mmCIF file of C-alpha atoms in Angstrom:
data_model
loop_
_atom_site.group_PDB
_atom_site.id
_atom_site.type_symbol
_atom_site.label_atom_id
_atom_site.label_comp_id
_atom_site.label_asym_id
_atom_site.label_seq_id
_atom_site.Cartn_x
_atom_site.Cartn_y
_atom_site.Cartn_z
ATOM 1 C CA MET A 186 14.035 24.449 -29.050
ATOM 2 C CA ILE A 187 12.258 28.087 -28.921
ATOM 3 C CA MET A 188 9.160 27.275 -26.413
ATOM 4 C CA THR A 189 6.235 29.423 -27.060
ATOM 5 C CA GLN A 190 3.348 28.538 -24.350
ATOM 6 C CA LEU A 191 3.643 25.070 -22.700
ATOM 7 C CA LEU A 192 0.213 23.407 -21.926
ATOM 8 C CA VAL A 193 -0.125 20.802 -19.372
ATOM 9 C CA ARG A 194 -3.227 18.593 -20.122
ATOM 10 C CA ALA A 195 -4.448 15.338 -19.514
ATOM 11 C CA ALA A 196 -3.443 12.683 -22.128
ATOM 12 C CA THR A 197 -5.796 11.143 -24.282
ATOM 13 C CA VAL A 198 -5.383 7.535 -26.228
ATOM 14 C CA LYS A 199 -4.272 9.517 -29.251
ATOM 15 C CA ASP A 200 -0.933 10.741 -27.276
ATOM 16 C CA VAL A 201 0.335 7.058 -27.066
ATOM 17 C CA PRO A 202 2.258 6.847 -29.714
ATOM 18 C CA ALA A 203 3.878 10.492 -28.944
ATOM 19 C CA ILE A 204 4.388 8.763 -25.123
ATOM 20 C CA GLN A 205 5.895 5.814 -26.472
ATOM 21 C CA GLU A 206 8.398 8.145 -28.681
ATOM 22 C CA LEU A 207 9.255 10.367 -25.597
ATOM 23 C CA VAL A 208 9.949 7.156 -23.195
ATOM 24 C CA ARG A 209 11.644 4.844 -25.960
ATOM 25 C CA PRO A 210 15.238 6.911 -25.790
ATOM 26 C CA LEU A 211 15.154 6.831 -22.011
ATOM 27 C CA ALA A 212 14.300 3.190 -21.967
ATOM 28 C CA LEU A 213 17.182 2.516 -24.259
ATOM 29 C CA ASP A 214 19.649 4.499 -21.966
ATOM 30 C CA GLY A 215 18.212 2.698 -19.073
ATOM 31 C CA ILE A 216 16.517 5.363 -17.144
ATOM 32 C CA LEU A 217 12.940 4.614 -17.873
ATOM 33 C CA LEU A 218 11.286 1.091 -18.329
ATOM 34 C CA ASP A 219 10.199 0.516 -21.758
ATOM 35 C CA LYS A 220 6.265 -0.821 -21.811
ATOM 36 C CA GLU A 221 4.026 -2.067 -24.388
ATOM 37 C CA ALA A 222 1.266 -0.332 -25.748
ATOM 38 C CA VAL A 223 -1.098 -1.461 -23.873
ATOM 39 C CA THR A 224 0.297 -0.622 -20.731
ATOM 40 C CA TYR A 225 0.020 2.935 -21.798
ATOM 41 C CA PHE A 226 -3.591 2.409 -22.857
ATOM 42 C CA GLU A 227 -4.699 0.765 -19.509
ATOM 43 C CA ALA A 228 -3.094 3.850 -17.733
ATOM 44 C CA ILE A 229 -3.867 6.737 -19.991
ATOM 45 C CA GLN A 230 -6.201 8.240 -17.234
ATOM 46 C CA GLU A 231 -2.715 8.404 -14.919
ATOM 47 C CA PHE A 232 -0.896 10.571 -17.552
ATOM 48 C CA LEU A 233 -0.406 14.350 -18.273
ATOM 49 C CA VAL A 234 1.332 15.453 -21.164
ATOM 50 C CA ALA A 235 2.891 18.706 -21.915
ATOM 51 C CA GLU A 236 2.579 20.437 -25.412
ATOM 52 C CA VAL A 237 3.911 23.495 -27.419
ATOM 53 C CA ASP A 238 2.657 24.748 -30.725
ATOM 54 C CA ARG A 239 5.443 26.159 -32.737
ATOM 55 C CA GLY A 240 3.144 27.470 -35.378
ATOM 56 C CA THR A 241 2.720 23.925 -37.200
ATOM 57 C CA GLY A 242 0.488 22.069 -34.559
ATOM 58 C CA PRO A 243 0.616 21.056 -31.178
ATOM 59 C CA GLU A 244 3.651 18.729 -30.426
ATOM 60 C CA LEU A 245 4.209 16.596 -27.110
ATOM 61 C CA VAL A 246 7.434 17.363 -25.440
ATOM 62 C CA GLY A 247 6.505 15.815 -22.024
ATOM 63 C CA CYS A 248 4.863 13.503 -20.350
ATOM 64 C CA GLY A 249 4.368 12.019 -16.703
ATOM 65 C CA ALA A 250 1.867 9.771 -14.802
ATOM 66 C CA LEU A 251 0.325 9.792 -11.064
ATOM 67 C CA HIS A 252 -0.089 6.312 -9.903
ATOM 68 C CA VAL A 253 -2.364 6.090 -6.706
ATOM 69 C CA MET A 254 -0.926 3.176 -4.580
ATOM 70 C CA TRP A 255 -3.094 3.363 -1.430
ATOM 71 C CA GLU A 256 -5.003 5.868 0.559
ATOM 72 C CA ASN A 257 -1.962 7.681 1.590
ATOM 73 C CA ILE A 258 0.681 7.349 -1.388
ATOM 74 C CA ALA A 259 0.978 7.653 -4.923
ATOM 75 C CA GLU A 260 3.792 7.672 -7.147
ATOM 76 C CA ILE A 261 4.904 9.665 -10.117
ATOM 77 C CA ARG A 262 6.127 7.355 -13.116
ATOM 78 C CA THR A 263 6.989 7.727 -16.610
ATOM 79 C CA LEU A 264 8.203 11.415 -16.563
ATOM 80 C CA ALA A 265 9.890 12.238 -19.552
ATOM 81 C CA ALA A 266 10.667 15.116 -21.547
ATOM 82 C CA ALA A 267 12.040 15.800 -25.100
ATOM 83 C CA PRO A 268 15.962 15.906 -25.663
ATOM 84 C CA ASP A 269 15.221 19.253 -27.194
ATOM 85 C CA ALA A 270 13.032 20.279 -24.253
ATOM 86 C CA ARG A 271 15.088 19.129 -21.461
ATOM 87 C CA GLY A 272 16.054 22.126 -19.216
ATOM 88 C CA LEU A 273 13.290 24.347 -20.136
ATOM 89 C CA GLY A 274 10.732 23.780 -17.277
ATOM 90 C CA VAL A 275 8.889 20.957 -18.783
ATOM 91 C CA GLY A 276 9.598 18.700 -15.840
ATOM 92 C CA HIS A 277 9.058 21.206 -13.595
ATOM 93 C CA GLN A 278 5.549 22.047 -14.908
ATOM 94 C CA LEU A 279 4.271 18.159 -15.405
ATOM 95 C CA VAL A 280 5.603 17.304 -11.476
ATOM 96 C CA ALA A 281 3.811 20.334 -10.271
ATOM 97 C CA ALA A 282 0.720 19.396 -12.271
ATOM 98 C CA LEU A 283 1.089 15.836 -11.117
ATOM 99 C CA LEU A 284 1.609 16.944 -7.270
ATOM 100 C CA ASP A 285 -1.662 19.386 -7.896
ATOM 101 C CA ARG A 286 -3.490 16.068 -9.154
ATOM 102 C CA ALA A 287 -2.388 14.248 -6.118
ATOM 103 C CA ARG A 288 -3.680 17.265 -3.545
ATOM 104 C CA ARG A 289 -6.785 16.832 -5.280
ATOM 105 C CA LEU A 290 -7.207 12.914 -4.717
ATOM 106 C CA MET A 291 -6.005 13.852 -1.259
ATOM 107 C CA VAL A 292 -2.897 11.689 -1.024
ATOM 108 C CA SER A 293 -0.604 12.826 1.616
ATOM 109 C CA SER A 294 2.738 11.605 0.054
ATOM 110 C CA VAL A 295 4.116 11.388 -3.554
ATOM 111 C CA PHE A 296 6.979 8.889 -3.918
ATOM 112 C CA CYS A 297 9.244 8.556 -7.122
ATOM 113 C CA LEU A 298 11.920 5.931 -8.213
ATOM 114 C CA THR A 299 14.681 7.991 -10.053
ATOM 115 C CA PHE A 300 18.073 8.496 -11.266
ATOM 116 C CA GLU A 301 17.262 12.212 -11.504
ATOM 117 C CA VAL A 302 17.992 13.072 -7.657
ATOM 118 C CA ASP A 303 19.023 16.633 -7.905
ATOM 119 C CA PHE A 304 15.823 17.461 -10.616
ATOM 120 C CA PHE A 305 13.569 15.951 -8.019
ATOM 121 C CA ARG A 306 15.205 17.459 -4.766
ATOM 122 C CA ARG A 307 14.500 21.019 -6.574
ATOM 123 C CA GLN A 308 10.852 19.802 -6.581
ATOM 124 C CA GLY A 309 10.783 19.450 -3.130
ATOM 125 C CA PHE A 310 11.322 15.499 -2.843
ATOM 126 C CA ARG A 311 13.655 14.011 -0.301
ATOM 127 C CA THR A 312 15.309 10.602 -0.111
ATOM 128 C CA MET A 313 13.253 8.162 1.325
ATOM 129 C CA GLU A 314 14.073 5.869 4.133
ATOM 130 C CA ASN A 315 12.687 2.248 3.657
ATOM 131 C CA GLN A 316 9.285 2.829 3.633
ATOM 132 C CA GLU A 317 9.021 5.422 6.244
ATOM 133 C CA GLN A 318 5.547 5.972 5.467
ATOM 134 C CA LEU A 319 4.090 2.704 5.763
ATOM 135 C CA ASP A 320 2.497 1.116 9.032
ATOM 136 C CA PRO A 321 2.650 -2.743 8.981
ATOM 137 C CA GLU A 322 -0.676 -3.231 7.641
ATOM 138 C CA THR A 323 -0.920 -1.186 4.621
ATOM 139 C CA TYR A 324 2.772 -2.724 3.777
ATOM 140 C CA MET A 325 1.040 -6.013 4.048
ATOM 141 C CA GLU A 326 -1.776 -4.904 1.946
ATOM 142 C CA LEU A 327 0.790 -3.537 -0.719
ATOM 143 C CA LEU A 328 2.154 -6.637 -0.752
ATOM 144 C CA ARG A 329 -1.019 -8.115 -2.711
ATOM 145 C CA SER A 330 -0.502 -5.721 -5.429
ATOM 146 C CA ARG A 331 0.857 -7.081 -8.875
ATOM 147 C CA ASP A 332 1.690 -3.946 -10.064
ATOM 148 C CA GLU A 333 5.443 -3.726 -10.615
ATOM 149 C CA GLY A 334 5.521 -0.193 -9.409
ATOM 150 C CA VAL A 335 4.258 -1.190 -5.940
ATOM 151 C CA ALA A 336 7.018 -3.965 -5.845
ATOM 152 C CA GLU A 337 9.789 -1.191 -6.691
ATOM 153 C CA PHE A 338 8.068 1.013 -3.871
ATOM 154 C CA LEU A 339 8.348 -1.842 -1.344
ATOM 155 C CA ASP A 340 12.014 -2.666 -2.591
ATOM 156 C CA LEU A 341 11.334 -6.494 -2.943
ATOM 157 C CA ALA A 342 13.874 -8.373 -4.431
ATOM 158 C CA ARG A 343 12.277 -9.518 -7.701
ATOM 159 C CA VAL A 344 12.430 -6.078 -8.861
ATOM 160 C CA LYS A 345 16.365 -5.618 -7.933
ATOM 161 C CA PRO A 346 17.709 -6.143 -11.542
ATOM 162 C CA ASN A 347 15.427 -3.110 -12.795
ATOM 163 C CA THR A 348 15.991 -0.831 -9.948
ATOM 164 C CA LEU A 349 19.985 -0.705 -9.478
ATOM 165 C CA GLY A 350 21.121 2.769 -8.788
ATOM 166 C CA ASN A 351 17.788 4.251 -8.388
ATOM 167 C CA THR A 352 16.761 6.608 -5.638
ATOM 168 C CA ARG A 353 13.623 6.784 -3.632
ATOM 169 C CA MET A 354 12.367 9.913 -3.142
ATOM 170 C CA ILE A 355 9.264 11.147 -1.461
ATOM 171 C CA ILE A 356 7.390 14.461 -0.834
ATOM 172 C CA ASP A 357 4.739 15.217 1.800
ATOM 173 C CA LEU A 358 2.072 17.229 0.174
#
C-alpha cells in the first residue's frame, strides 16, 4: 500500500462496520476478541480511527480505543491495522494519539494486553508486574466492574481462556 497522508480522528457511528472489518481477521487469528456490533456502538466515543485517501475517498486503515478504568489507569483496546497497512506507522500514530488522549484526561498510566510485545516496547511500554500500579482500595473497586477488559487487567481466573499467551504491558505518562 502506498500511503498518502494518514489522518487520525475520532471515530463516528458510521465507522463501526469498517472497524469490525479491521478486527475480524485478527479475531479469527485469536489476536483480538471478536465483539458484537452493539459493543462497538456503545464504546464508539473511546475509538480513534486512521484513514487515508488514495484518490477514491477516505479508507479506514486502522483503529484503536482508550478505555478509562479508574482515575489513574486506562487501557488501549482493539488496536488494529489493515493487513496492507501494517508496518507503515498506522499503529504507531494511533498509539501516540491514544496516549495524547490519556494525557488530556489526566490518566497517569496506560495498560494493554497484547501479543505484540515488541511493537508496544517500541512505543515505550514495559512488561507489567502483577497489578503493580494498584493500591488495595483501587483493586477492590475495580473488582466491582462488569467490564471484561477490567477483569483481564486484574488477571481474574474467569478470563484466563481469553488471555492465555498475552502479555500485560504498561506505560507511565
